[in-house]
Short mmCIF file of C-alpha atoms and ligand atoms in Angstrom, two decimals:
data_model
loop_
_atom_site.label_atom_id
_atom_site.label_comp_id
_atom_site.label_asym_id
_atom_site.label_seq_id
_atom_site.Cartn_x
_atom_site.Cartn_y
_atom_site.Cartn_z
CA UNK K 47 -32.44 -28.31 222.83
CA UNK K 48 -29.33 -26.40 221.72
CA UNK K 49 -30.17 -23.42 223.92
CA UNK K 50 -30.31 -25.74 226.92
CA UNK K 51 -27.01 -27.36 225.94
CA UNK K 52 -25.46 -23.90 225.81
CA UNK K 53 -26.69 -23.37 229.38
CA UNK K 54 -24.84 -26.52 230.43
CA UNK K 55 -21.69 -25.31 228.67
CA UNK K 56 -21.99 -21.89 230.34
CA UNK K 57 -22.29 -23.74 233.69
CA UNK K 58 -18.98 -25.51 233.02
CA UNK K 59 -17.28 -22.22 232.13
CA UNK K 60 -18.55 -20.50 235.28
CA UNK K 61 -17.07 -23.39 237.33
CA UNK K 62 -13.77 -22.96 235.47
CA UNK K 63 -13.74 -19.29 236.51
CA UNK K 64 -14.77 -17.72 233.19
CA UNK K 65 -17.39 -15.01 232.85
CA UNK K 66 -19.20 -13.86 229.72
CA UNK K 67 -18.30 -10.80 227.64
CA UNK K 68 -20.18 -8.87 224.96
CA UNK K 69 -16.90 -7.88 223.30
CA UNK K 70 -15.63 -10.78 221.25
CA UNK K 71 -12.18 -9.12 220.83
CA UNK K 72 -11.69 -9.37 224.60
CA UNK K 73 -12.54 -13.07 224.87
CA UNK K 74 -9.99 -15.61 226.19
CA UNK K 75 -12.16 -18.46 225.01
CA UNK K 76 -14.72 -18.76 222.21
CA UNK K 77 -16.95 -21.81 221.97
CA UNK K 78 -19.25 -22.63 219.07
CA UNK K 79 -22.21 -24.80 219.98
CA UNK K 80 -23.14 -26.10 216.54
CA UNK K 81 -26.24 -27.54 214.91
CA UNK K 82 -26.29 -29.50 211.66
CA UNK K 83 -30.01 -30.21 211.25
CA UNK K 84 -30.17 -28.03 208.14
CA UNK K 85 -27.57 -26.99 205.62
CA UNK K 86 -28.16 -23.29 206.35
CA UNK K 87 -27.34 -23.72 210.06
CA UNK K 88 -24.14 -25.56 209.20
CA UNK K 89 -22.98 -23.02 206.58
CA UNK K 90 -23.68 -20.18 209.00
CA UNK K 91 -21.59 -21.72 211.75
CA UNK K 92 -18.68 -22.54 209.42
CA UNK K 93 -18.67 -18.88 208.34
CA UNK K 94 -18.63 -17.75 211.98
CA UNK K 95 -15.74 -20.07 212.86
CA UNK K 96 -13.80 -18.69 209.89
CA UNK K 97 -14.28 -15.15 211.22
CA UNK K 98 -12.38 -16.04 214.39
CA UNK K 99 -9.09 -16.52 212.51
CA UNK K 100 -8.08 -12.86 212.87
CA UNK K 101 -8.95 -12.83 216.58
CA UNK K 102 -6.62 -15.78 217.11
CA UNK K 103 -3.90 -13.92 215.23
CA UNK K 104 -4.31 -10.91 217.54
CA UNK K 105 -4.44 -13.12 220.65
CA UNK K 106 -2.48 -16.37 220.19
CA UNK K 107 -3.65 -17.60 223.64
CA UNK K 108 -7.29 -17.52 222.57
CA UNK K 109 -8.90 -20.95 223.04
CA UNK K 110 -11.36 -21.86 220.28
CA UNK K 111 -13.68 -24.80 220.92
CA UNK K 112 -16.35 -26.40 218.74
CA UNK K 113 -19.00 -28.69 220.21
CA UNK K 114 -22.55 -29.79 219.34
CA UNK K 115 -24.11 -32.14 216.84
CA UNK K 116 -22.24 -30.86 213.78
CA UNK K 117 -19.01 -32.33 215.20
CA UNK K 118 -20.69 -35.70 215.51
CA UNK K 119 -20.83 -36.19 211.71
CA UNK K 120 -18.39 -38.71 210.28
CA UNK K 121 -14.94 -37.20 209.64
CA UNK K 122 -16.03 -33.74 210.82
CA UNK K 123 -13.50 -33.39 213.69
CA UNK K 124 -10.59 -33.97 211.31
CA UNK K 125 -12.12 -31.70 208.64
CA UNK K 126 -12.53 -28.89 211.14
CA UNK K 127 -8.92 -29.25 212.28
CA UNK K 128 -7.72 -29.12 208.67
CA UNK K 129 -9.90 -26.20 207.63
CA UNK K 130 -9.46 -24.16 210.82
CA UNK K 131 -6.07 -25.06 212.36
CA UNK K 132 -6.63 -22.51 215.15
CA UNK K 133 -9.36 -24.68 216.76
CA UNK K 134 -8.15 -26.22 220.04
CA UNK K 135 -11.06 -28.42 221.14
CA UNK K 136 -13.68 -30.44 219.27
CA UNK K 137 -16.15 -32.41 221.39
CA UNK K 138 -19.30 -34.32 220.49
CA UNK K 139 -22.77 -34.12 222.01
CA UNK K 140 -22.15 -37.14 224.28
CA UNK K 141 -18.76 -35.85 225.48
CA UNK K 142 -19.66 -32.55 227.13
CA UNK K 143 -18.59 -33.91 230.51
CA UNK K 144 -15.02 -33.87 229.13
CA UNK K 145 -15.13 -30.17 228.22
CA UNK K 146 -13.81 -28.98 231.56
CA UNK K 147 -10.71 -31.22 231.52
CA UNK K 148 -10.10 -30.44 227.82
CA UNK K 149 -10.02 -26.68 228.52
CA UNK K 150 -7.76 -27.22 231.56
CA UNK K 151 -5.33 -29.32 229.46
CA UNK K 152 -5.12 -26.55 226.87
CA UNK K 153 -4.67 -23.85 229.54
CA UNK K 154 -2.14 -25.69 231.71
CA UNK K 155 -0.39 -28.26 229.59
CA UNK K 156 -0.41 -26.22 226.42
CA UNK K 157 -1.90 -29.15 224.49
CA UNK K 158 -2.72 -27.98 220.99
CA UNK K 159 -5.69 -30.02 219.88
CA UNK K 160 -8.14 -32.25 221.68
CA UNK K 161 -10.92 -34.08 219.88
CA UNK K 162 -13.26 -36.54 221.45
CA UNK K 163 -16.27 -37.32 219.36
CA UNK K 164 -17.93 -40.65 219.97
CA UNK K 165 -21.39 -42.04 220.67
CA UNK K 166 -21.86 -43.21 224.18
CA UNK K 167 -25.13 -45.12 224.31
CA UNK K 168 -25.17 -45.12 228.12
CA UNK K 169 -24.42 -41.51 228.76
CA UNK K 170 -27.05 -39.42 230.53
CA UNK K 171 -25.83 -36.42 228.57
CA UNK K 172 -24.82 -33.63 230.87
CA UNK K 173 -27.23 -34.70 233.57
CA UNK K 174 -24.63 -34.15 236.28
CA UNK K 175 -23.27 -30.98 234.70
CA UNK K 176 -23.72 -27.59 236.33
CA UNK K 177 -26.27 -25.47 234.41
CA UNK K 178 -26.00 -21.72 234.00
CA UNK K 179 -29.59 -20.96 233.04
CA UNK K 180 -30.02 -17.99 230.76
CA UNK K 181 -33.57 -18.35 229.52
CA UNK K 182 -35.19 -16.03 232.09
CA UNK K 183 -38.52 -17.29 233.28
CA UNK K 184 -38.40 -20.68 231.59
CA UNK K 185 -36.25 -23.61 232.67
CA UNK K 186 -35.58 -26.38 230.16
CA UNK K 187 -35.38 -29.93 231.47
CA UNK K 188 -34.25 -32.84 229.32
CA UNK K 189 -36.32 -35.95 229.88
CA UNK K 190 -34.68 -37.96 227.11
CA UNK K 191 -31.89 -37.81 224.56
CA UNK K 192 -31.44 -39.14 221.03
CA UNK K 193 -33.92 -40.45 218.48
CA UNK K 194 -34.78 -43.88 217.03
CA UNK K 195 -37.00 -42.72 214.19
CA UNK K 196 -34.75 -42.24 211.20
CA UNK K 197 -37.02 -39.94 209.25
CA UNK K 198 -35.31 -40.17 205.87
CA UNK K 199 -34.40 -36.44 205.71
CA UNK K 200 -33.04 -36.15 209.22
CA UNK K 201 -29.49 -36.26 210.56
CA UNK K 202 -30.46 -36.24 214.25
CA UNK K 203 -30.42 -40.04 214.82
CA UNK K 204 -26.92 -40.12 213.31
CA UNK K 205 -25.50 -37.36 215.49
CA UNK K 206 -27.40 -37.78 218.73
CA UNK K 207 -27.57 -41.56 219.00
CA UNK K 208 -30.41 -43.79 220.16
CA UNK K 209 -33.20 -42.81 222.55
CA UNK K 210 -32.29 -42.75 226.24
CA UNK K 211 -34.87 -41.74 228.85
CA UNK K 212 -33.77 -40.14 232.11
CA UNK K 213 -35.07 -41.71 235.29
CA UNK K 214 -38.27 -40.10 236.65
CA UNK K 215 -36.49 -39.75 239.99
CA UNK K 216 -33.79 -37.51 238.44
CA UNK K 217 -36.28 -35.52 236.35
CA UNK K 218 -38.60 -34.94 239.32
CA UNK K 219 -35.71 -33.90 241.56
CA UNK K 220 -34.52 -31.39 238.95
CA UNK K 221 -38.00 -29.94 238.45
CA UNK K 222 -38.62 -29.71 242.23
CA UNK K 223 -35.37 -27.83 242.68
CA UNK K 224 -36.19 -25.43 239.81
CA UNK K 225 -39.62 -24.68 241.26
CA UNK K 226 -38.06 -24.13 244.69
CA UNK K 227 -35.67 -21.66 243.03
CA UNK K 228 -38.73 -19.79 241.76
CA UNK K 229 -38.90 -20.74 238.05
CA UNK K 230 -42.49 -20.09 236.98
CA UNK K 231 -42.27 -22.22 233.82
CA UNK K 232 -40.73 -25.61 233.08
CA UNK K 233 -40.38 -27.03 229.55
CA UNK K 234 -39.66 -30.74 229.24
CA UNK K 235 -37.44 -31.57 226.27
CA UNK K 236 -36.99 -34.60 224.05
CA UNK K 237 -36.78 -35.27 220.30
CA UNK K 238 -39.86 -37.45 220.72
CA UNK K 239 -41.35 -37.12 224.21
CA UNK K 240 -44.14 -39.57 223.36
CA UNK K 241 -41.70 -42.46 223.35
CA UNK K 242 -40.37 -41.61 226.83
CA UNK K 243 -40.20 -44.85 228.81
CA UNK K 244 -38.49 -45.71 232.08
CA UNK K 245 -39.52 -48.91 233.87
CA UNK K 246 -43.30 -48.55 234.23
CA UNK K 247 -43.33 -44.82 233.51
CA UNK K 248 -44.52 -43.58 230.14
CA UNK K 249 -44.69 -39.90 229.17
CA UNK K 250 -48.25 -39.37 230.46
CA UNK K 251 -47.30 -40.79 233.89
CA UNK K 252 -44.21 -38.59 234.09
CA UNK K 253 -46.15 -35.52 233.00
CA UNK K 254 -48.87 -36.12 235.57
CA UNK K 255 -46.41 -36.59 238.41
CA UNK K 256 -44.48 -33.44 237.51
CA UNK K 257 -47.72 -31.44 237.27
CA UNK K 258 -48.59 -32.47 240.83
CA UNK K 259 -45.49 -30.89 242.35
CA UNK K 260 -46.52 -28.13 244.78
CA UNK K 261 -46.13 -24.52 243.67
CA UNK K 262 -47.43 -22.12 241.04
CA UNK K 263 -45.77 -22.98 237.73
CA UNK K 264 -46.58 -23.71 234.11
CA UNK K 265 -45.55 -26.94 232.46
CA UNK K 266 -44.79 -27.25 228.74
CA UNK K 267 -43.16 -29.95 226.67
CA UNK K 268 -41.75 -30.58 223.20
CA UNK K 269 -41.54 -32.30 220.75
CA UNK K 270 -44.42 -34.73 220.14
CA UNK K 271 -44.48 -37.25 217.29
CA UNK K 272 -47.82 -38.09 215.63
CA UNK K 273 -46.72 -41.72 215.22
CA UNK K 274 -46.44 -42.22 218.99
CA UNK K 275 -48.93 -39.64 220.20
CA UNK K 276 -50.89 -41.08 223.10
CA UNK K 277 -54.46 -39.99 223.98
CA UNK K 278 -53.53 -40.37 227.65
CA UNK K 279 -51.32 -37.27 227.27
CA UNK K 280 -54.36 -35.19 226.21
CA UNK K 281 -56.31 -36.51 229.21
CA UNK K 282 -53.47 -35.57 231.58
CA UNK K 283 -53.30 -32.05 230.07
CA UNK K 284 -57.09 -31.72 230.43
CA UNK K 285 -56.98 -32.78 234.09
CA UNK K 286 -53.96 -30.69 235.19
CA UNK K 287 -54.57 -26.92 234.98
CA UNK K 288 -50.85 -26.10 235.15
CA UNK K 289 -50.01 -28.06 231.97
CA UNK K 290 -50.32 -25.57 229.12
CA UNK K 291 -52.92 -26.13 226.41
CA UNK K 292 -50.20 -25.98 223.78
CA UNK K 293 -48.91 -28.85 221.67
CA UNK K 294 -46.11 -28.81 219.12
CA UNK K 295 -46.93 -31.64 216.71
CA UNK K 296 -44.73 -31.58 213.58
CA UNK K 297 -46.59 -32.83 210.50
CA UNK K 298 -43.82 -32.18 207.90
CA UNK K 299 -46.12 -32.80 204.91
CA UNK K 300 -49.80 -33.17 204.11
CA UNK K 301 -49.22 -35.76 201.38
CA UNK K 302 -49.43 -39.46 202.24
CA UNK K 303 -47.01 -40.28 199.43
CA UNK K 304 -44.38 -37.89 200.84
CA UNK K 305 -45.02 -38.92 204.46
CA UNK K 306 -44.30 -42.49 203.41
CA UNK K 307 -41.07 -41.50 201.67
CA UNK K 308 -40.12 -39.53 204.78
CA UNK K 309 -40.66 -42.67 206.92
CA UNK K 310 -42.94 -40.72 209.24
CA UNK K 311 -45.19 -43.74 209.81
CA UNK K 312 -48.53 -41.93 210.05
CA UNK K 313 -50.98 -40.77 207.41
CA UNK K 314 -52.59 -37.42 206.83
CA UNK K 315 -55.88 -38.96 208.02
CA UNK K 316 -54.35 -40.19 211.29
CA UNK K 317 -52.77 -36.76 211.85
CA UNK K 318 -56.12 -35.03 211.40
CA UNK K 319 -57.77 -37.56 213.73
CA UNK K 320 -55.25 -36.63 216.46
CA UNK K 321 -55.88 -32.92 215.86
CA UNK K 322 -59.64 -33.43 216.20
CA UNK K 323 -59.19 -35.39 219.42
CA UNK K 324 -56.92 -32.68 220.88
CA UNK K 325 -59.33 -29.91 219.91
CA UNK K 326 -62.30 -31.88 221.26
CA UNK K 327 -60.72 -32.36 224.67
CA UNK K 328 -58.71 -29.12 225.03
CA UNK K 329 -60.76 -26.09 224.03
CA UNK K 330 -58.62 -23.07 223.13
CA UNK K 331 -55.54 -25.23 222.61
CA UNK K 332 -52.69 -23.76 220.56
CA UNK K 333 -51.31 -26.30 218.09
CA UNK K 334 -48.03 -25.56 216.33
CA UNK K 335 -46.14 -27.59 213.76
CA UNK K 336 -43.01 -28.02 211.63
CA UNK K 337 -43.63 -28.18 207.88
CA UNK K 338 -41.12 -28.86 205.13
CA UNK K 339 -41.23 -28.00 201.45
CA UNK K 340 -39.20 -29.44 198.63
CA UNK K 341 -38.65 -32.98 199.87
CA UNK K 342 -37.25 -35.02 196.93
CA UNK K 343 -39.93 -35.84 194.32
CA UNK K 344 -42.56 -33.57 196.00
CA UNK K 345 -45.04 -32.74 193.22
CA UNK K 346 -47.46 -29.83 192.86
CA UNK K 347 -50.20 -32.22 194.03
CA UNK K 348 -48.18 -33.22 197.11
CA UNK K 349 -47.61 -29.56 197.89
CA UNK K 350 -51.34 -28.84 197.41
CA UNK K 351 -52.03 -31.56 200.02
CA UNK K 352 -49.76 -29.73 202.48
CA UNK K 353 -51.56 -26.47 201.79
CA UNK K 354 -54.97 -28.08 202.27
CA UNK K 355 -53.83 -29.65 205.55
CA UNK K 356 -52.69 -26.25 206.80
CA UNK K 357 -56.05 -24.74 205.87
CA UNK K 358 -57.91 -27.57 207.58
CA UNK K 359 -55.87 -27.56 210.83
CA UNK K 360 -55.20 -23.82 211.11
CA UNK K 361 -52.06 -24.03 213.23
CA UNK K 362 -51.51 -21.13 215.61
CA UNK K 363 -47.95 -21.05 214.31
CA UNK K 364 -45.91 -23.18 211.92
CA UNK K 365 -42.15 -23.38 211.55
CA UNK K 366 -41.54 -23.82 207.84
CA UNK K 367 -38.33 -25.23 206.39
CA UNK K 368 -36.92 -25.74 202.93
CA UNK K 369 -35.70 -29.33 202.74
CA UNK K 370 -31.92 -29.52 202.65
CA UNK K 371 -30.05 -32.76 201.91
CA UNK K 372 -28.01 -34.11 204.84
CA UNK K 373 -25.11 -36.41 204.01
CA UNK K 374 -25.67 -40.02 205.05
CA UNK K 375 -29.48 -39.80 205.10
CA UNK K 376 -31.68 -41.77 202.68
CA UNK K 377 -33.34 -38.68 201.15
CA UNK K 378 -29.98 -37.11 200.28
CA UNK K 379 -29.50 -39.93 197.73
CA UNK K 380 -32.83 -39.26 196.02
CA UNK K 381 -33.30 -36.95 193.05
CA UNK K 382 -33.46 -33.38 194.36
CA UNK K 383 -35.89 -30.62 193.36
CA UNK K 384 -34.65 -27.32 191.88
CA UNK K 385 -33.98 -24.63 194.50
CA UNK K 386 -36.50 -22.27 192.89
CA UNK K 387 -39.36 -24.76 193.26
CA UNK K 388 -38.53 -25.24 196.93
CA UNK K 389 -38.25 -21.51 197.50
CA UNK K 390 -41.53 -20.66 195.73
CA UNK K 391 -43.33 -23.28 197.77
CA UNK K 392 -42.01 -22.08 201.11
CA UNK K 393 -42.88 -18.47 200.25
CA UNK K 394 -46.43 -19.65 199.65
CA UNK K 395 -46.54 -21.57 202.95
CA UNK K 396 -45.27 -18.57 204.91
CA UNK K 397 -47.91 -16.36 203.29
CA UNK K 398 -50.70 -18.81 204.15
CA UNK K 399 -49.51 -19.28 207.74
CA UNK K 400 -49.22 -15.52 208.31
CA UNK K 401 -52.80 -15.08 207.16
CA UNK K 402 -54.05 -17.91 209.40
CA UNK K 403 -52.07 -16.65 212.45
CA UNK K 404 -53.50 -13.22 211.97
CA UNK K 405 -57.08 -14.53 211.55
CA UNK K 406 -56.66 -16.55 214.74
CA UNK K 407 -55.57 -13.42 216.61
CA UNK K 408 -59.14 -12.12 216.36
CA UNK K 409 -60.36 -15.04 218.47
CA UNK K 410 -58.49 -13.51 221.44
CA UNK K 411 -59.95 -9.99 221.13
CA UNK K 412 -61.89 -8.95 224.23
CA UNK K 413 -60.82 -12.05 226.16
CA UNK K 414 -58.90 -11.99 229.45
CA UNK K 415 -55.94 -14.36 229.51
CA UNK K 416 -53.51 -15.34 232.24
CA UNK K 417 -50.07 -14.33 231.01
CA UNK K 418 -46.65 -15.19 232.39
CA UNK K 419 -44.57 -12.03 231.92
CA UNK K 420 -41.36 -13.08 230.21
CA UNK K 421 -39.45 -9.92 229.38
CA UNK K 422 -39.41 -6.20 228.81
CA UNK K 423 -40.76 -5.58 225.31
CA UNK K 424 -37.85 -5.05 222.90
CA UNK K 425 -40.09 -3.08 220.51
CA UNK K 426 -42.60 -1.15 222.63
CA UNK K 427 -41.35 1.30 225.23
CA UNK K 428 -42.94 1.07 228.68
CA UNK K 429 -44.29 -2.39 227.86
CA UNK K 430 -43.56 -5.98 228.81
CA UNK K 431 -44.47 -9.17 227.00
CA UNK K 432 -45.46 -12.69 227.88
CA UNK K 433 -47.39 -15.68 226.63
CA UNK K 434 -50.89 -17.01 226.90
CA UNK K 435 -51.22 -20.61 228.00
CA UNK K 436 -51.73 -21.48 224.33
CA UNK K 437 -48.36 -19.94 223.48
CA UNK K 438 -49.37 -16.60 221.87
CA UNK K 439 -47.17 -13.57 222.57
CA UNK K 440 -48.94 -10.60 224.18
CA UNK K 441 -47.52 -7.10 224.79
CA UNK K 442 -48.92 -4.83 227.54
CA UNK K 443 -47.90 -1.76 229.54
CA UNK K 444 -45.69 -2.66 232.51
CA UNK K 445 -42.22 -2.49 234.01
CA UNK K 446 -39.38 -4.97 234.48
CA UNK K 447 -40.56 -5.89 238.00
CA UNK K 448 -43.40 -7.87 236.38
CA UNK K 449 -40.99 -10.31 234.72
CA UNK K 450 -41.62 -13.80 236.11
CA UNK K 451 -45.08 -12.86 237.43
CA UNK K 452 -48.48 -14.09 236.30
CA UNK K 453 -50.95 -11.36 235.38
CA UNK K 454 -54.44 -11.22 233.89
CA UNK K 455 -54.43 -9.31 230.65
CA UNK K 456 -57.42 -8.20 228.60
CA UNK K 457 -56.58 -8.49 224.90
CA UNK K 458 -57.59 -5.26 223.18
CA UNK K 459 -55.99 -5.31 219.75
CA UNK K 460 -54.11 -7.48 217.32
CA UNK K 461 -51.61 -6.76 214.59
CA UNK K 462 -51.09 -9.86 212.44
CA UNK K 463 -49.90 -12.48 214.91
CA UNK K 464 -49.02 -10.00 217.69
CA UNK K 465 -51.55 -9.39 220.47
CA UNK K 466 -51.77 -6.26 222.64
CA UNK K 467 -53.63 -5.73 225.90
CA UNK K 468 -53.82 -4.24 229.36
CA UNK K 469 -53.46 -5.76 232.85
CA UNK K 470 -56.80 -5.90 234.67
N1 5AD U 192 -34.08 -30.14 205.88
C1 5AD U 192 -34.99 -29.21 206.27
N2 5AD U 192 -35.62 -29.28 207.45
C2 5AD U 192 -35.31 -30.30 208.28
N3 5AD U 192 -35.77 -30.61 209.50
C3 5AD U 192 -35.14 -31.72 209.93
N4 5AD U 192 -34.26 -32.13 208.98
C4 5AD U 192 -34.36 -31.27 207.94
C5 5AD U 192 -33.74 -31.17 206.67
N5 5AD U 192 -32.84 -32.06 206.26
C6 5AD U 192 -36.83 -29.85 210.18
C7 5AD U 192 -38.03 -30.74 210.50
C8 5AD U 192 -37.94 -30.90 211.98
C9 5AD U 192 -37.33 -29.60 212.41
C10 5AD U 192 -36.72 -29.58 213.78
O1 5AD U 192 -36.34 -29.37 211.43
O2 5AD U 192 -39.21 -30.05 210.13
O3 5AD U 192 -39.20 -31.12 212.59
FE1 SF4 U 193 -35.39 -36.23 213.16
FE2 SF4 U 193 -37.61 -37.67 212.79
FE3 SF4 U 193 -36.13 -38.01 215.01
FE4 SF4 U 193 -37.52 -35.74 214.71
S1 SF4 U 193 -38.39 -37.83 214.89
S2 SF4 U 193 -35.40 -35.93 215.37
S3 SF4 U 193 -37.40 -35.42 212.49
S4 SF4 U 193 -35.52 -38.49 212.91
#
C-alpha cells in the first residue's frame, strides 16, 4: 500500500519537473512517506527525519516534506513542526492531491510551512494522480481505501478513514491500460478486499471481470479478512487460470480468547474451515498470513494455540510481528506484557515458520512451474529470479532480457525457503 502511494508521489514530482537522485546530499527536495502501523516503523522514520537537519543546514533551500499515515495521528502535524522546524510540508493520506500546489507555494511564494491533514470521507485517494510506477513487473491497483474493522490493536482505521470502494469502471479502465502498457502482473490492493462493494459489484464479481480482460497477465490481490472471506472468491480463482493460487489471509492469533479481545470476529475453528475449503478447491495454493505475538494478556496457553494453528495450517510464509501499543487504540489501554516475553515468543514463531517453509520447499522439487521473471538475482551472478503462481521465489540462470517474461522452470534444489531451478 505504501509502496504504491510512493509511486503516486513520484508521479507528482515528475510532473513538477523533479527527477530522482541516489545522492541525498544533492537533493532539492526530500519527502518521507511514513507508516505508523507499528512503533518500530514510526521510530525509524522519526530517526530518519532527524538525520536531515544537517542537510538543511548545508542547503537552506532544501524542501522537506512528510506525508503518509503517521501524519494523520491526532496532533502529529504540530508535533512534527515543533520537533523538526526544518520541515516545510506535512500532508495526510487523503490530501495527496494537494502535494503539488504545496510544493509550488514553497518554491515560488517562499511559504515556510504548509500542513493539511484531514479525513475526507469522499476522496478517491489519488485516483486521478499521475503514477510513476517503480515496482518493475508488477503494477499495484487500489480497489478500495480505508478500513471499518477497528481491530483493537490497529491504528489503520484512525489514520486512513472509513472504507471507500473505487468504481469498477475506474478499476477496470486502469487495469486495461496497465495490461496494454505490457505489465505482466497486476495486484489489487485494499485493507480488506473481501468487503469491496460498489452498487451490485462485490469482490468476486470485480475479480472475475478483471480476470477476463484480454492479454497474458497474472492477477493477485491483498489483503483478505477471514471475517468477510467469501467462498465465491475461491470459485472465481479456481475458474480463472490467470488469478494466482495465492491467498494472504492474516490470522493474527490461534487463540479464540485473544481473537475476541482483538475484535477479529472469527474463531480459530472458522479460520481452519476457510483454510480447508481453500485447499480443497485450489490444489497447490500458497497461503500466507500475518501473526502477532504479545497482544496484551496473551498467556502461554494462548501462544501455544497460535503455535498449534501454524503447525496445522503450514503457511507457505508468515509475516510475524511483535505487538506494539498504538495510541488511541483499545489494546493500548490494556495491561501490557513484558518485552522479553513478546520477544521470546516471536523468536519461537520465526523458528517454526522457517522450518515449515523449508519443509514445504521439498514439495516443489522436480516439478516444472511457470515463473514470471521479476528481476536479476541480487545474490547469484548470471541468474534471474521470479515467482511461482503460489508466490514462492525461484532463482535460475538467465539474463536481464528475461525480466517481465513468463518461463517454465524445473525446480532442482532448495535451500530453506529459497528454490533453485533451470529454464526448460
Ligand atoms: N502491533 C504489531 N503489529 C501490528 N499489525 C497491525 N497493528 C499492529 C500493532 N499495533 C500487524 C498485523 C497486520 C499487519 C499489517 O501488521 O498483523 O495484519
Ligand atoms: Fe487494521 Fe484490522 Fe483493518 Fe486490518 S482489518 S487494517 S488489522 S483494523
